[in-house]
mmCIF file with all atom_site columns, C-alpha atoms in Angstrom:
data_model
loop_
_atom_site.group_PDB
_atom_site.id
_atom_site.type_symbol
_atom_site.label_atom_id
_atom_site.label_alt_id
_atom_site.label_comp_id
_atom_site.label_asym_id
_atom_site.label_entity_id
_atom_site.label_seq_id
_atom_site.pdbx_PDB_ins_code
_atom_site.Cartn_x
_atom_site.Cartn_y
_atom_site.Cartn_z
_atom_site.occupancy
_atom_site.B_iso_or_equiv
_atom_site.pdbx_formal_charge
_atom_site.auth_seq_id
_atom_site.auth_comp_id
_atom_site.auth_asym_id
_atom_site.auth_atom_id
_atom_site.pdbx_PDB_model_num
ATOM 1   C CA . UNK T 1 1   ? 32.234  33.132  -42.872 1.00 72.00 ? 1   UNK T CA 1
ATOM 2   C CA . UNK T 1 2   ? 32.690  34.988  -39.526 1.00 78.00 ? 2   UNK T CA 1
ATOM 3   C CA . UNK T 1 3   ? 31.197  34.618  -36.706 1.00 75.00 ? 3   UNK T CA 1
ATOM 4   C CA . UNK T 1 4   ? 28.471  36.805  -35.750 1.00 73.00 ? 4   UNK T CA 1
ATOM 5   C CA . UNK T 1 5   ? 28.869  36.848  -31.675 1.00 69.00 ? 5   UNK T CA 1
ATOM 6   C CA . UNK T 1 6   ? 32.183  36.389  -31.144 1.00 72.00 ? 6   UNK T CA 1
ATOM 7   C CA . UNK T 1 7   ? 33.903  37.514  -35.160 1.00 74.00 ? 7   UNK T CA 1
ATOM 8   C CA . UNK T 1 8   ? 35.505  34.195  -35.332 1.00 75.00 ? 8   UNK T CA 1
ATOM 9   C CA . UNK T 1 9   ? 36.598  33.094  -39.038 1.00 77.00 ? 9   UNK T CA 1
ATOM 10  C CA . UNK T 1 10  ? 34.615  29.949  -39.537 1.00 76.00 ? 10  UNK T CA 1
ATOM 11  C CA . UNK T 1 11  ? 34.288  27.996  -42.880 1.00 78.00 ? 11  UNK T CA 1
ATOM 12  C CA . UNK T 1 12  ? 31.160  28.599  -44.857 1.00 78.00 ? 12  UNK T CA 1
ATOM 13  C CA . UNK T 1 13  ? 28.921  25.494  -43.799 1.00 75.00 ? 13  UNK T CA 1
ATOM 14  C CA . UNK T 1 14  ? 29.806  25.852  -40.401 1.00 73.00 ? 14  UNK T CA 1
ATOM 15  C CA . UNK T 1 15  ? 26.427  25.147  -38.145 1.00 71.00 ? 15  UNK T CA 1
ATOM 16  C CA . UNK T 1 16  ? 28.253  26.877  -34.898 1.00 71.00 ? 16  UNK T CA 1
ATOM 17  C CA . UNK T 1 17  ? 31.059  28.600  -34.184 1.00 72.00 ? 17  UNK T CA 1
ATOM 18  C CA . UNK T 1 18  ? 33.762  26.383  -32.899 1.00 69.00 ? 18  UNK T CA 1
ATOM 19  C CA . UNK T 1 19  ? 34.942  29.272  -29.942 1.00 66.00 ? 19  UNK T CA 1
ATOM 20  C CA . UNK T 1 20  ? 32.044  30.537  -28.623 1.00 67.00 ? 20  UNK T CA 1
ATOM 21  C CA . UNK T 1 21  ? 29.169  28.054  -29.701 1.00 64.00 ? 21  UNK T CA 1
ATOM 22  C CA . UNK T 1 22  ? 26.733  30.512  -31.330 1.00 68.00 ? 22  UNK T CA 1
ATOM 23  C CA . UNK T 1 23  ? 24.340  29.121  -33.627 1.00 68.00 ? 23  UNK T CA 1
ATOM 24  C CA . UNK T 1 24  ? 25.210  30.006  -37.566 1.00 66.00 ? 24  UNK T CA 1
ATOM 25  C CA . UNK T 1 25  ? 21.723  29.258  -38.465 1.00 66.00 ? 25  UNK T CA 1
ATOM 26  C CA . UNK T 1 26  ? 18.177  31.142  -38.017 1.00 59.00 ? 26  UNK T CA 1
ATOM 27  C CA . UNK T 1 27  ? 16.283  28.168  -37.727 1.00 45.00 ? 27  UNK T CA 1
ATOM 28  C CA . UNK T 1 28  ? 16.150  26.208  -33.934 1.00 46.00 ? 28  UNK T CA 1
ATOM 29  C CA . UNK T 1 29  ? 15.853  22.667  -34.214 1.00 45.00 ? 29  UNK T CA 1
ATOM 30  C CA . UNK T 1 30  ? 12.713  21.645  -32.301 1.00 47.00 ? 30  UNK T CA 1
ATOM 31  C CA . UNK T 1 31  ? 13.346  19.692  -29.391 1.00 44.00 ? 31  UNK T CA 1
ATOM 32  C CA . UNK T 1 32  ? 10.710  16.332  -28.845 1.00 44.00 ? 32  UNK T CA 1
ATOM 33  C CA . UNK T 1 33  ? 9.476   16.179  -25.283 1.00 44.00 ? 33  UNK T CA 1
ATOM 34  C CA . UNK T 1 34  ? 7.408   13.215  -24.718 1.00 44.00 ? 34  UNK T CA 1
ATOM 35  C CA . UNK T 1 35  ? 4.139   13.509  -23.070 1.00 49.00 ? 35  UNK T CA 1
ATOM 36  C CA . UNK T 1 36  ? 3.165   12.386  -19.475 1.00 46.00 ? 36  UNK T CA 1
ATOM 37  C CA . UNK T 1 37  ? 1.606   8.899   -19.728 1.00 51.00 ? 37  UNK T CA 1
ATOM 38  C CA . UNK T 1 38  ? -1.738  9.137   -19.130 1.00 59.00 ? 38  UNK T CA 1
ATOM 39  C CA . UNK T 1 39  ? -4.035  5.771   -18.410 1.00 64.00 ? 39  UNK T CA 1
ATOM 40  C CA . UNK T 1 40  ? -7.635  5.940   -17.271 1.00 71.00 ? 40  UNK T CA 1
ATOM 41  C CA . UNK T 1 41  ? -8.361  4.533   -13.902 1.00 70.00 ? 41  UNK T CA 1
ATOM 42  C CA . UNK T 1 42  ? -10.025 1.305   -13.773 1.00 73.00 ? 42  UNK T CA 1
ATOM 43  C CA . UNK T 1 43  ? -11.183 0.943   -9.953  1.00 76.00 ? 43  UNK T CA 1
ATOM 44  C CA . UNK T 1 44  ? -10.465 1.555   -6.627  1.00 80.00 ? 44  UNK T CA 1
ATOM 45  C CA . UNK T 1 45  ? -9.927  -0.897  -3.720  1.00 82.00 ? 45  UNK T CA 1
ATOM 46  C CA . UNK T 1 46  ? -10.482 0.741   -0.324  1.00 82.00 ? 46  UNK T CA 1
ATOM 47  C CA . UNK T 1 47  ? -10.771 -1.574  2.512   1.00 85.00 ? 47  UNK T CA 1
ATOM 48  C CA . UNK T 1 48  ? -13.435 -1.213  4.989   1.00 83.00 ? 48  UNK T CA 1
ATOM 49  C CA . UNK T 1 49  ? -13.646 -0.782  8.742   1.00 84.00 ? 49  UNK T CA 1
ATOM 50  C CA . UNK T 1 50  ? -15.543 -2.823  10.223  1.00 85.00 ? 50  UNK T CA 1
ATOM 51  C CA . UNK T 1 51  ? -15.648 -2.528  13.918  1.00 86.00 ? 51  UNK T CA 1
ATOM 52  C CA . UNK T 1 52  ? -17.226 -6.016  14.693  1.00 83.00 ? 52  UNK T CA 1
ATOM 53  C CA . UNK T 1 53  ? -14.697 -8.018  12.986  1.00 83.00 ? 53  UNK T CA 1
ATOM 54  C CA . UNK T 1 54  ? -11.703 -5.918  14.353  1.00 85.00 ? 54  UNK T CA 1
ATOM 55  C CA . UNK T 1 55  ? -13.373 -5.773  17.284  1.00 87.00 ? 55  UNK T CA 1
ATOM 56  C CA . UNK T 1 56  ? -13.371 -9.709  17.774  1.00 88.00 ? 56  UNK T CA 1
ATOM 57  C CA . UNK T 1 57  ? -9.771  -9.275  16.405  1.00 87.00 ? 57  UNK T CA 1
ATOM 58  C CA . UNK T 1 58  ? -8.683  -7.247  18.938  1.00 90.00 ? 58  UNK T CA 1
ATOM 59  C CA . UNK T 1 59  ? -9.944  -9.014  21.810  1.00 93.00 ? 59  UNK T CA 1
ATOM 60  C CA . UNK T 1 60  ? -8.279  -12.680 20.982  1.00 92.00 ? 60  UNK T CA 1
ATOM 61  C CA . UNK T 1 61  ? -5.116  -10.483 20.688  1.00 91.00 ? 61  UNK T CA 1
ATOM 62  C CA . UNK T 1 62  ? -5.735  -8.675  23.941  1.00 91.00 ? 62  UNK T CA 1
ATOM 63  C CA . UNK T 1 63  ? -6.594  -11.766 25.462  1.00 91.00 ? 63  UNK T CA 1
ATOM 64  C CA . UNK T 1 64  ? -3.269  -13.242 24.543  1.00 92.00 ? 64  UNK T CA 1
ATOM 65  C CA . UNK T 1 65  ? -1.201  -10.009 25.587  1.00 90.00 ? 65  UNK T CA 1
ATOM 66  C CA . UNK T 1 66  ? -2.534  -10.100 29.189  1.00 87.00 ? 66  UNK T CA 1
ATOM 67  C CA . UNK T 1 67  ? -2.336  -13.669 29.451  1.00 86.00 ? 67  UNK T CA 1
ATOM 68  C CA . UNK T 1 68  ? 1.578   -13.502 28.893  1.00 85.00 ? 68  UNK T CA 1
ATOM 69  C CA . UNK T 1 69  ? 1.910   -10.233 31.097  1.00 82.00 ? 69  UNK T CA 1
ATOM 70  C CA . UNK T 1 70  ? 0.291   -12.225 33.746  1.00 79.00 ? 70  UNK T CA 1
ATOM 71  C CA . UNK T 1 71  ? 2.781   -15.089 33.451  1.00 79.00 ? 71  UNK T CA 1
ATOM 72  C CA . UNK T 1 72  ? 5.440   -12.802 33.468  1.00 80.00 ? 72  UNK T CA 1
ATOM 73  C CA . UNK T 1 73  ? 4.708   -9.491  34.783  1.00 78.00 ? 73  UNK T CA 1
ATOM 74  C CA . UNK T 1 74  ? 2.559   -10.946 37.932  1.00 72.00 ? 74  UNK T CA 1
ATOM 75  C CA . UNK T 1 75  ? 4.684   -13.047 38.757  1.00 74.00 ? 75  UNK T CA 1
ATOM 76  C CA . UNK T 1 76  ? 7.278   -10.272 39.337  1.00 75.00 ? 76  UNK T CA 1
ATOM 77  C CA . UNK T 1 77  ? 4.439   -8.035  40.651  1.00 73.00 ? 77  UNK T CA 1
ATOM 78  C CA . UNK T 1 78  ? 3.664   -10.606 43.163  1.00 73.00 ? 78  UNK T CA 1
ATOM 79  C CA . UNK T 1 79  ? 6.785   -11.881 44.164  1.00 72.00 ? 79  UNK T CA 1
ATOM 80  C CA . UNK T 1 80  ? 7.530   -8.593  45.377  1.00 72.00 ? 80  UNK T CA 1
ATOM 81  C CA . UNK T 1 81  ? 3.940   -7.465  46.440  1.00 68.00 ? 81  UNK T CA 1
ATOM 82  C CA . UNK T 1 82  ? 4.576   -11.082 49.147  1.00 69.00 ? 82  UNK T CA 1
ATOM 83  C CA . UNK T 1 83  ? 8.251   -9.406  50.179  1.00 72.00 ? 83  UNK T CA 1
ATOM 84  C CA . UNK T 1 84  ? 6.495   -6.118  51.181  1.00 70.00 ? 84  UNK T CA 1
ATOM 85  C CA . UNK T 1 85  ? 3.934   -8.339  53.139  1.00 65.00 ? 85  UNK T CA 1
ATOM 86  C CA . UNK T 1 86  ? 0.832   -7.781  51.456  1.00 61.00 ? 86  UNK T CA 1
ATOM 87  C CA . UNK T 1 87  ? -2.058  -9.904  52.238  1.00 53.00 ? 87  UNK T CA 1
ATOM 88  C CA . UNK T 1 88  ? -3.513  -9.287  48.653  1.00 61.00 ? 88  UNK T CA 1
ATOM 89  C CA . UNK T 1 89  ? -0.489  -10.073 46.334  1.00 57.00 ? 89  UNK T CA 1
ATOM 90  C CA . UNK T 1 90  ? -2.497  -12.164 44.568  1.00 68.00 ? 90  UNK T CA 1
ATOM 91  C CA . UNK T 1 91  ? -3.786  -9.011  42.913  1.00 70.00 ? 91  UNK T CA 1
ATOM 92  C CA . UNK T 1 92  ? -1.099  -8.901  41.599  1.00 67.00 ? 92  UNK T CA 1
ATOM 93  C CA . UNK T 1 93  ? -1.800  -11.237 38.515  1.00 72.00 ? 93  UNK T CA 1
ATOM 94  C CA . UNK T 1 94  ? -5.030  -9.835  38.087  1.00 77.00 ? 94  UNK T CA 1
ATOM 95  C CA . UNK T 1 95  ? -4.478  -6.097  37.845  1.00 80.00 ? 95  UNK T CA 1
ATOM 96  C CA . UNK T 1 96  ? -1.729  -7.094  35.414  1.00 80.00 ? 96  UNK T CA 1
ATOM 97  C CA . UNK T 1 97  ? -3.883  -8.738  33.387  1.00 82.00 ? 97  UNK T CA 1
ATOM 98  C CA . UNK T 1 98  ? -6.833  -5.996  33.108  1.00 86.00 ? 98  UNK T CA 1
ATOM 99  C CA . UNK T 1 99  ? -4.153  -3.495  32.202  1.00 88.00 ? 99  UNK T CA 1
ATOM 100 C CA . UNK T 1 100 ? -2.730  -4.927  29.714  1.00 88.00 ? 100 UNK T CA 1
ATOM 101 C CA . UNK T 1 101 ? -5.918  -6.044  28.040  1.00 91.00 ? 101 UNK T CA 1
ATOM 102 C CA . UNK T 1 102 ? -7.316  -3.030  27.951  1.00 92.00 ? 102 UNK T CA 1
ATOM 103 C CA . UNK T 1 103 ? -4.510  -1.044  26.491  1.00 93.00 ? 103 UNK T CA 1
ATOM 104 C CA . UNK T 1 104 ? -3.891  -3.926  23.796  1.00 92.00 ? 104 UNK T CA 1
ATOM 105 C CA . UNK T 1 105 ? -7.148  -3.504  22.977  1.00 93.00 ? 105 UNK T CA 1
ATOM 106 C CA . UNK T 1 106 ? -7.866  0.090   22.906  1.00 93.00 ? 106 UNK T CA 1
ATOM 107 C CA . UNK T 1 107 ? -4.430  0.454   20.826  1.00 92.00 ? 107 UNK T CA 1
ATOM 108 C CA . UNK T 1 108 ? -4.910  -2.747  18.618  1.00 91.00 ? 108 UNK T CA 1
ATOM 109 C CA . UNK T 1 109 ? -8.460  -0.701  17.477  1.00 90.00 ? 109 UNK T CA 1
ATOM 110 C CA . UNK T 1 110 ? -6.584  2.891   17.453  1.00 90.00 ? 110 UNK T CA 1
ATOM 111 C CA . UNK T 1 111 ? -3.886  1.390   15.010  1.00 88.00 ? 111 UNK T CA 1
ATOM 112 C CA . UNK T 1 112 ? -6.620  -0.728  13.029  1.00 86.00 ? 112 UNK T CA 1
ATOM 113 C CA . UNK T 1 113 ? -8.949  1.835   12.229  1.00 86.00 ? 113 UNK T CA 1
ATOM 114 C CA . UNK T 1 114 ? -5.878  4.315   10.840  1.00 85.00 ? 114 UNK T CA 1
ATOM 115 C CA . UNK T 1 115 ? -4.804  2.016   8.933   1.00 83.00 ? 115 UNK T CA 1
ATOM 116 C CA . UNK T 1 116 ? -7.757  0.730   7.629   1.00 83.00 ? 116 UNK T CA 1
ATOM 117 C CA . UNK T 1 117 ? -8.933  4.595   6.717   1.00 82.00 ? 117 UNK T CA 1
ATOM 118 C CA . UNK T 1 118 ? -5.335  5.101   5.383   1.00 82.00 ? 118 UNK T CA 1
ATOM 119 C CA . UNK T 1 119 ? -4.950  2.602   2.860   1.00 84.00 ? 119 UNK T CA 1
ATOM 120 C CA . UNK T 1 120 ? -6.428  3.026   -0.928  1.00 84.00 ? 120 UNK T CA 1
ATOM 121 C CA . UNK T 1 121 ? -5.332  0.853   -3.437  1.00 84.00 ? 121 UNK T CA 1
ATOM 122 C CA . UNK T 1 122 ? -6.324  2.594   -7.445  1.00 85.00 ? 122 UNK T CA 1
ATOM 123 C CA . UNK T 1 123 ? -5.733  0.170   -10.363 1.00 82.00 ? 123 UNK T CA 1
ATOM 124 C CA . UNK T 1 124 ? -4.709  1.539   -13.806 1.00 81.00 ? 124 UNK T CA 1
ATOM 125 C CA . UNK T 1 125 ? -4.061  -0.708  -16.993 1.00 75.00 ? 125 UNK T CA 1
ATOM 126 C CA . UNK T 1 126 ? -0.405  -1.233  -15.957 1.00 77.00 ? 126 UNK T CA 1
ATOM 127 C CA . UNK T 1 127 ? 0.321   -0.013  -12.630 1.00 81.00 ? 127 UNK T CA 1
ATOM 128 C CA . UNK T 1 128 ? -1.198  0.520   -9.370  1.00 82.00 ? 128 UNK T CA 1
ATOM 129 C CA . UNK T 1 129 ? -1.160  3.447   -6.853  1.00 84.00 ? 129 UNK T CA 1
ATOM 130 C CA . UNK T 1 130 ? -1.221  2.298   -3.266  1.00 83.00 ? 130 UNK T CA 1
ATOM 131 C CA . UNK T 1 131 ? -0.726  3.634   0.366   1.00 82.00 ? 131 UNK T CA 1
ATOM 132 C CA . UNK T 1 132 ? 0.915   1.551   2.814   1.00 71.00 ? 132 UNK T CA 1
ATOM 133 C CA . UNK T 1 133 ? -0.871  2.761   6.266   1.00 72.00 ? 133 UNK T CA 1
ATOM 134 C CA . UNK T 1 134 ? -1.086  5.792   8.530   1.00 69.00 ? 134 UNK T CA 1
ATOM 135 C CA . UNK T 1 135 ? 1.880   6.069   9.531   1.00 73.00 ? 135 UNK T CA 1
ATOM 136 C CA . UNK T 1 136 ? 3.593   6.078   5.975   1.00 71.00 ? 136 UNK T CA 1
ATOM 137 C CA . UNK T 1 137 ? 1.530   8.449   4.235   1.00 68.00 ? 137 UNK T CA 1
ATOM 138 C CA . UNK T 1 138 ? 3.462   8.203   1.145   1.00 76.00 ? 138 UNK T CA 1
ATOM 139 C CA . UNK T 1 139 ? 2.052   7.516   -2.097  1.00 80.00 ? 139 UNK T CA 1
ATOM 140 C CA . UNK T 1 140 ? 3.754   4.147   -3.284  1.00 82.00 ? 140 UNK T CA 1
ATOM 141 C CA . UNK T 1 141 ? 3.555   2.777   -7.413  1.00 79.00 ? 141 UNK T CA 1
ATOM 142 C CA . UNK T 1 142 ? 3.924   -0.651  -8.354  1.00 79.00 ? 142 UNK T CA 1
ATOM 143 C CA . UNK T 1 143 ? 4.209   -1.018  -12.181 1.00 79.00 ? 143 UNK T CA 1
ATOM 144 C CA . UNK T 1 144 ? 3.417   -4.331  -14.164 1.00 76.00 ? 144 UNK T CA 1
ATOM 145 C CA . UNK T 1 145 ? 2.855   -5.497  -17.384 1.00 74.00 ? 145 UNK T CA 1
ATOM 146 C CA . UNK T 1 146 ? -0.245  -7.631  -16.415 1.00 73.00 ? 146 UNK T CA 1
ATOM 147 C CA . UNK T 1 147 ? -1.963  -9.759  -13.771 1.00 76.00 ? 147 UNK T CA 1
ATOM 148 C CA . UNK T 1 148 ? -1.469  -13.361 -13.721 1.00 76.00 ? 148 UNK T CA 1
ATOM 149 C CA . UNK T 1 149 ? -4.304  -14.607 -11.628 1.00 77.00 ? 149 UNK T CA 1
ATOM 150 C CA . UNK T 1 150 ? -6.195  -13.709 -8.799  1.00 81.00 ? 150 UNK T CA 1
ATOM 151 C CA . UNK T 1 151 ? -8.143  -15.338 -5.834  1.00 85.00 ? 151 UNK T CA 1
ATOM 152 C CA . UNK T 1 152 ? -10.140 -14.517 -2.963  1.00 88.00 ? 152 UNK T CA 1
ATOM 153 C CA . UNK T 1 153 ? -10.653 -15.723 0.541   1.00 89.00 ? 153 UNK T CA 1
ATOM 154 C CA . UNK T 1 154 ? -13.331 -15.220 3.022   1.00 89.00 ? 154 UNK T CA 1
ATOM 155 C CA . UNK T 1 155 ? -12.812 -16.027 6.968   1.00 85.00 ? 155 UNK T CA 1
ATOM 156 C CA . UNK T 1 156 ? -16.021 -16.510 9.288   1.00 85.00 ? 156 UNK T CA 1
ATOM 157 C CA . UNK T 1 157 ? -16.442 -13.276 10.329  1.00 83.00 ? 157 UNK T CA 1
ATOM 158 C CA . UNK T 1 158 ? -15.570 -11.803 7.536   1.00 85.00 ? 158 UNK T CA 1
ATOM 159 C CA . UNK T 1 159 ? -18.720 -13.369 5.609   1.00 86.00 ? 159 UNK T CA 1
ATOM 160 C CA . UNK T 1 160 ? -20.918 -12.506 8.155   1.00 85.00 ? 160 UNK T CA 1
ATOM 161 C CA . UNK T 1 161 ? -19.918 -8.668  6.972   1.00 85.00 ? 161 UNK T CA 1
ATOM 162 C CA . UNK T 1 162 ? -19.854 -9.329  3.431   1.00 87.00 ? 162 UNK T CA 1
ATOM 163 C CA . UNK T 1 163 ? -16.099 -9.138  3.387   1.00 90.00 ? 163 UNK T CA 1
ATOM 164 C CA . UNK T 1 164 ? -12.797 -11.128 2.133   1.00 89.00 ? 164 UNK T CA 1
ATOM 165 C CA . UNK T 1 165 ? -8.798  -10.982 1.284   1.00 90.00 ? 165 UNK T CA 1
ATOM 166 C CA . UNK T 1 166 ? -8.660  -10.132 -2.293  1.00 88.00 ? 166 UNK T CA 1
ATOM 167 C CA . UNK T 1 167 ? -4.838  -11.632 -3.519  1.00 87.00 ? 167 UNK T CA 1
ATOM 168 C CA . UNK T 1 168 ? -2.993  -11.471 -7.015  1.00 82.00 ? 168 UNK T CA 1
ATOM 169 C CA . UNK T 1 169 ? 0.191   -12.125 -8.842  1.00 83.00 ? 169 UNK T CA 1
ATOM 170 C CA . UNK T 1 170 ? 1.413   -9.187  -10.893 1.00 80.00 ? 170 UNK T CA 1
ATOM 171 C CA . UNK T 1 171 ? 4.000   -9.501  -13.609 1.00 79.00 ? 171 UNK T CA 1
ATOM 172 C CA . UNK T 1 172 ? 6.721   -6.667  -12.988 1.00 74.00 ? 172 UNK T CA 1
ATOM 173 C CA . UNK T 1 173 ? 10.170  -6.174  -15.735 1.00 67.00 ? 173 UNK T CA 1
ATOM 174 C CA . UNK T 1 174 ? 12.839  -7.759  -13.288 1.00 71.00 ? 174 UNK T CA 1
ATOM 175 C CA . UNK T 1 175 ? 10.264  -10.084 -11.233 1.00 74.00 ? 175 UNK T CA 1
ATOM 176 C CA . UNK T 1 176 ? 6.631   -11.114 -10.079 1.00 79.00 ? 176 UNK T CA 1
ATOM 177 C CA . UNK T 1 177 ? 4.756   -9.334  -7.071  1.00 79.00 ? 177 UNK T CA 1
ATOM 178 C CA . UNK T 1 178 ? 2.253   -10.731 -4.908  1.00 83.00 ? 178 UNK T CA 1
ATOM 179 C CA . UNK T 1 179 ? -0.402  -8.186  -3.444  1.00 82.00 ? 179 UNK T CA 1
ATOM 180 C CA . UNK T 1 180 ? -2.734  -9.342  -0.895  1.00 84.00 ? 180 UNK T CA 1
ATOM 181 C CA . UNK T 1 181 ? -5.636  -6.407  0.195   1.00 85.00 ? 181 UNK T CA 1
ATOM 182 C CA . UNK T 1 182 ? -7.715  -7.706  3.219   1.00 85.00 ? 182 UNK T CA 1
ATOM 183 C CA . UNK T 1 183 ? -10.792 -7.018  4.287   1.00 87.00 ? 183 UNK T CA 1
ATOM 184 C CA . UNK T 1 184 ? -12.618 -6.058  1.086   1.00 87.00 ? 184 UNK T CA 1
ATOM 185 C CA . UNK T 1 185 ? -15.927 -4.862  0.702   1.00 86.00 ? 185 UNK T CA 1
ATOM 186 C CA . UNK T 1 186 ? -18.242 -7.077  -1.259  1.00 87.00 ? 186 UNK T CA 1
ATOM 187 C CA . UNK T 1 187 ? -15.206 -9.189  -2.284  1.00 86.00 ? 187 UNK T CA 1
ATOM 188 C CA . UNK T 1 188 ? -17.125 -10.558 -5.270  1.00 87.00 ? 188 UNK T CA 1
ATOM 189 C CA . UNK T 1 189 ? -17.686 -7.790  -7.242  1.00 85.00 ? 189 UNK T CA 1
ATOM 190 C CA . UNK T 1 190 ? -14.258 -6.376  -6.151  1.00 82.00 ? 190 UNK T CA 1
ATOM 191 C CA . UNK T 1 191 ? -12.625 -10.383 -7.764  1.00 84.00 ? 191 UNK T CA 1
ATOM 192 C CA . UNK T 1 192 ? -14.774 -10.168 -10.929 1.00 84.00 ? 192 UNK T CA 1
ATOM 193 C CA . UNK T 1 193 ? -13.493 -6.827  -11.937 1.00 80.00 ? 193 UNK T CA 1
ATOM 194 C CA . UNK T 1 194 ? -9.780  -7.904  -11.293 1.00 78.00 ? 194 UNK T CA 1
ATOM 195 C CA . UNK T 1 195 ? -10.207 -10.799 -13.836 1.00 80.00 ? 195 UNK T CA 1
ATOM 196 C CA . UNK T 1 196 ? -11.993 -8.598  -15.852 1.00 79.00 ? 196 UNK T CA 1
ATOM 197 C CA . UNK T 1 197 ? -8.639  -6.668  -16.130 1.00 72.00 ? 197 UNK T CA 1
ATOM 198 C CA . UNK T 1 198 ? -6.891  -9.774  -16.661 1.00 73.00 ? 198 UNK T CA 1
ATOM 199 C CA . UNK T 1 199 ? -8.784  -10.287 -19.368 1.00 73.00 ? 199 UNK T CA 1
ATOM 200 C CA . UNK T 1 200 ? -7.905  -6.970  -20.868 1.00 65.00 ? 200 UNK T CA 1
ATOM 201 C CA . UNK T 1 201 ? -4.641  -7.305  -20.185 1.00 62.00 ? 201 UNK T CA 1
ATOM 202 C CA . UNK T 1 202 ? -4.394  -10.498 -22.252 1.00 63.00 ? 202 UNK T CA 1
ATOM 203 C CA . UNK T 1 203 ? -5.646  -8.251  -25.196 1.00 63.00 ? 203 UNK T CA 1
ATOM 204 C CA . UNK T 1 204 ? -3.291  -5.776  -25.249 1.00 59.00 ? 204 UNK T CA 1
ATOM 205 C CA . UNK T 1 205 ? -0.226  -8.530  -24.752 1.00 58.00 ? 205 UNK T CA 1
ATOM 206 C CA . UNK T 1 206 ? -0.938  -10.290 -27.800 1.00 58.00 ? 206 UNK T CA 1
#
């Protein structure tokens, strides 16, 4: 048999020419490409803003911030305020203090309320779709093969806004992950349907 690209003598049951590697036959061997997996969605976790809380947040943390800056940075500020021979260095400590809290606070509440709006959490039968924060922005996976257990906590304030930290253990290939999702909307709907995919995922494991 001879080739018919290149005229190279081949033997008869030759499949391809053994120069030029042109097919011998008419027929093309179909080539399996496996399909996208596709899972339906079973919820969504997006955690709210809720201005009180983060509000009450903010201000112990301000409160803190200005109280150090005071130690630290009015004591400088005075100290040298006294060499220049101000009367007032005093003032020193307490203009410190006021700007500090304020720009904790108006930045703790900046950074809060991006991230809050930033972060989605969308639960499939084995694997969940998360964003980190704002100032990610990139679409992270984390794949397991079920969900060990699950818990949920609620702090004072956050039960005064019908919110709570929703926590779970996931099972991964090479080794279990621990997610933790804070300040959940109605927290008790949001547990119930996590053990209800537990539950599911028991199914499908046996």
């Amino acid at each position: 048999m001879q080739c018919k690209f290149c005229g190279q003598q081949l033997p008869n049951n030759a499949i391809c020419c053994s120069r030029c590697g042109g097919s011998m036959t008419n027929s093309r061997k179909k080539i399996y490409i496996p399909e996208a997996r596709k899972e339906e969605m079973v919820f969504n976790i997006k955690p709210a803003f809720d201005p009180a809380t983060l509000g009450v947040r903010a201000f112990f943390l301000a409160l803190f911030i200005s109280a150090v800056s005071m130690a630290i940075l009015g004591t400088l500020l005075t100290v040298a305020l006294s060499f220049m021979g101000s009367m007032n260095s005093i003032m020193g400590f307490w203009i410190t203090g006021g700007i500090s809290f304020i720009l904790t606070f108006w930045v703790s509440m900046y950074v809060a309320k991006k991230n809050t709006i930033a972060r989605k959490f969308t639960f499939y039968q084995t694997r969940m779709e998360y964003t980190y924060n704002a100032f990610d922005g990139k679409l992270r996976y984390l794949e397991y093969t079920s969900i060990l257990d699950s818990s949920v906590t609620k702090g004072p304030l956050q039960r005064m806004s019908n919110l709570g930290n929703i926590s779970f253990v996931c099972v991964g290939s090479f080794h279990d992950y621990i997610v933790a999702i804070g300040d959940v909307r109605d927290p008790d709907y949001v547990y119930k349907k996590i053990l209800d995919l537990i539950e599911v995922n028991k199914e499908l494991n046996k």
